[in-house]
Amino acid sequence: MDVIRLLPRLHLFRFPVGQAYLWCDDEELTLIDAGPVGAGRPIADAVTALGHDPRDVRRVVLTHFHEDHVGGAGEFAALSGAEVLAHHLDAPFVRGERPGPPPRTEEWERPLHAAALAQLPPGPPLPPASLTELSDGDVLGFGGGARVVHIPGHTDGSIAVFLPAHGVLFTGDTVAAAPDGTPIPGVFNLDRTRLLASIRRLAGLGAEAACFGHGDPVLSGAAAVLRSLR
């Protein structure tokens, strides 16, 4: 796992598939997504290496239910005692109450999706009592008032997390960056039309920095970048 400092309060944790973000307030930390199965211990070790105790991470906010975002959540919560949060529409899949719906992939996406799944064993479901459900417009106690933004399309319960006080937006897989760094609409979606509408909503937030579920984030002028996506 690579650890990359993006901003004074923000670090990126990059895994072979997917990534997570650590937001640092003065007295507590928040993890956005938790990587694949096996990521819990490396995340805890990285938090320690950054000079914090894993127990300082008070919450893990999951942007959606896919394995490369939730696989390490239960592991890290067991190590840190962090609360785990997800949108109520994706919560049943995070808890393992039923399998999540597969994406409606286009033909060119199918070999890429199969290759990604081959690297992602399913993680253990979270016990029902250990998951807090979120809704659009909820305000969370970090980053000066982090706002939950429901952005369906990649999954029905996909969310972004926006920190208006800092201009930082976490998009999950609704937006990604291509290998050359170009931001693009996310792939492996349930409904691409809804995904594009969700990107338009994100563009209207006026974010300065946008942190994607895959690929390099945009650290300045993010709103204009999001408006340019088609």
XYZ file of C-alpha atoms in Angstrom:
230
model
C 0.000 0.000 0.000
C 1.306 3.439 -0.955
C 0.734 6.445 1.316
C 0.654 9.824 -0.457
C 0.231 13.212 1.226
C -2.153 15.324 -0.856
C -2.965 18.279 1.408
C -1.999 19.215 4.970
C -5.028 17.333 6.334
C -5.412 14.682 3.629
C -3.564 11.472 2.712
C -4.246 8.940 -0.032
C -3.867 5.200 0.653
C -3.402 3.391 -2.672
C -3.912 -0.357 -3.042
C -3.277 -2.619 -6.062
C -7.002 -2.153 -6.804
C -8.677 0.985 -5.497
C -7.782 3.530 -2.845
C -8.936 5.187 0.360
C -8.435 8.599 1.930
C -7.554 9.710 5.456
C -8.842 13.110 6.593
C -7.133 14.563 9.672
C -8.900 17.000 11.975
C -7.040 18.311 14.991
C -8.177 15.630 17.424
C -9.690 12.875 15.295
C -9.402 11.186 11.923
C -11.865 9.940 9.313
C -11.321 7.250 6.694
C -13.166 7.507 3.373
C -13.475 3.922 2.062
C -11.398 1.059 3.405
C -9.797 -0.808 0.517
C -10.084 -4.523 -0.290
C -9.923 -7.519 2.023
C -6.628 -7.491 3.907
C -6.323 -3.699 3.966
C -7.340 -3.240 7.602
C -3.927 -3.907 9.142
C -1.936 -1.906 6.537
C -4.269 1.051 7.087
C -3.786 0.831 10.850
C -0.007 0.641 10.394
C -0.067 3.657 8.063
C -2.097 5.680 10.574
C 0.497 4.808 13.221
C 3.366 5.765 10.911
C 1.713 9.162 10.399
C 1.936 9.764 14.142
C -1.596 8.819 15.187
C -3.222 5.985 17.066
C -5.647 3.884 14.969
C -8.214 4.573 17.695
C -8.087 8.234 16.629
C -9.970 7.185 13.481
C -13.536 7.724 14.653
C -15.408 6.753 11.498
C -15.115 4.946 8.164
C -17.428 6.396 5.498
C -18.089 3.975 2.632
C -18.939 5.538 -0.714
C -20.587 2.311 -1.986
C -20.687 -1.442 -1.438
C -18.098 -2.784 -3.917
C -15.374 -5.081 -2.618
C -12.451 -2.732 -3.247
C -14.076 -0.123 -0.981
C -15.624 -2.155 1.845
C -13.389 -5.245 2.091
C -11.130 -3.776 4.763
C -13.848 -1.930 6.698
C -14.658 -4.657 9.214
C -10.976 -5.459 9.726
C -10.063 -1.854 10.401
C -13.116 -1.252 12.611
C -12.099 -4.241 14.743
C -8.616 -2.759 15.179
C -9.691 0.833 15.795
C -13.232 0.807 17.141
C -14.256 3.174 14.324
C -17.909 3.597 13.384
C -18.706 2.423 9.829
C -21.230 4.393 7.766
C -22.884 3.745 4.375
C -25.947 4.935 2.460
C -29.109 3.088 3.432
C -29.626 1.718 -0.112
C -26.218 0.007 -0.136
C -26.273 -0.982 3.546
C -27.936 -4.409 3.008
C -25.074 -5.427 0.696
C -22.404 -4.163 3.104
C -24.061 -6.188 5.859
C -24.219 -9.277 3.623
C -27.988 -9.590 3.882
C -28.135 -10.201 0.127
C -25.699 -9.958 -2.803
C -25.338 -6.587 -4.457
C -26.558 -6.211 -8.027
C -23.865 -6.644 -10.677
C -23.035 -3.701 -12.939
C -24.558 -3.404 -16.384
C -21.268 -3.386 -18.229
C -20.714 -2.409 -21.824
C -18.883 -4.937 -23.987
C -15.523 -3.182 -23.732
C -15.793 -3.101 -19.913
C -16.382 -6.819 -19.413
C -12.789 -8.121 -19.595
C -11.636 -5.249 -17.371
C -14.351 -6.004 -14.844
C -13.517 -9.711 -14.814
C -9.825 -8.944 -14.273
C -10.622 -6.613 -11.373
C -12.916 -9.148 -9.694
C -10.205 -11.811 -9.928
C -8.093 -9.663 -7.604
C -10.897 -8.947 -5.128
C -12.065 -11.761 -2.845
C -15.316 -10.884 -1.069
C -14.894 -9.630 2.445
C -16.790 -10.709 5.543
C -20.069 -8.805 5.974
C -20.345 -6.259 8.751
C -22.577 -7.223 11.676
C -25.867 -5.278 11.431
C -25.290 -3.374 14.673
C -21.907 -2.072 13.511
C -23.158 -0.132 10.456
C -24.731 3.320 10.581
C -27.027 4.177 7.654
C -26.804 7.519 5.862
C -29.129 9.606 3.693
C -28.701 12.502 1.307
C -28.015 15.760 3.132
C -26.734 14.215 6.362
C -23.962 16.275 7.974
C -21.129 14.354 9.621
C -18.941 15.522 12.465
C -15.660 16.052 10.681
C -14.025 18.434 8.249
C -16.011 21.395 9.544
C -19.312 19.726 8.650
C -19.000 17.030 5.986
C -22.086 16.736 3.802
C -23.399 13.439 2.399
C -24.437 13.734 -1.253
C -26.446 10.860 -2.745
C -25.161 10.224 -6.282
C -26.837 7.090 -7.721
C -25.670 5.504 -10.931
C -22.523 3.568 -10.076
C -24.628 1.843 -7.421
C -28.056 2.842 -6.152
C -26.571 3.886 -2.815
C -23.396 5.605 -3.997
C -22.516 8.737 -2.073
C -20.027 11.550 -2.289
C -18.716 13.348 0.777
C -18.221 17.107 0.455
C -16.324 19.299 2.905
C -17.531 22.838 2.063
C -15.234 24.424 4.644
C -12.215 23.035 2.803
C -13.512 22.685 -0.764
C -12.688 18.961 -0.774
C -14.968 16.408 -2.468
C -14.734 12.615 -2.286
C -16.537 11.160 -5.307
C -16.210 7.406 -4.818
C -16.352 5.618 -8.178
C -18.782 8.056 -9.782
C -15.682 9.761 -11.198
C -12.273 8.200 -11.852
C -8.987 9.200 -13.425
C -7.624 7.332 -16.446
C -4.023 6.042 -16.362
C -2.862 9.262 -18.017
C -4.523 11.271 -15.234
C -7.533 12.459 -17.247
C -10.743 12.499 -15.146
C -13.519 10.380 -16.661
C -16.990 9.178 -15.652
C -16.796 6.023 -13.591
C -17.107 2.557 -15.123
C -18.876 -0.691 -14.114
C -22.126 1.148 -13.394
C -25.708 0.123 -12.713
C -27.105 3.090 -14.658
C -24.829 5.330 -16.709
C -27.551 7.912 -17.362
C -28.061 8.420 -13.633
C -24.294 8.471 -13.136
C -23.906 11.369 -15.585
C -26.704 13.257 -13.823
C -24.903 12.676 -10.541
C -21.678 14.085 -11.994
C -23.581 17.225 -12.959
C -24.756 17.522 -9.381
C -21.192 17.154 -8.109
C -19.969 19.812 -10.534
C -22.458 22.242 -9.029
C -20.960 21.945 -5.555
C -18.031 24.186 -6.425
C -15.299 21.907 -5.073
C -11.677 22.926 -5.373
C -10.280 19.395 -4.892
C -11.883 16.119 -6.040
C -10.686 12.761 -4.734
C -11.691 9.770 -6.859
C -12.101 6.096 -6.035
C -9.517 5.215 -8.695
C -6.729 7.315 -10.132
C -5.033 10.571 -9.241
C -7.163 13.260 -7.574
C -7.580 16.785 -8.886
C -6.317 19.239 -6.263
C -7.317 22.538 -7.870
C -10.135 23.701 -10.129
C -12.123 20.494 -9.597
C -15.555 22.009 -10.261
C -14.528 23.093 -13.759
C -13.041 19.652 -14.422
C -16.268 17.961 -13.378
C -18.338 20.297 -15.562
C -16.204 19.262 -18.553
C -16.965 15.538 -18.242
C -19.242 13.928 -20.784
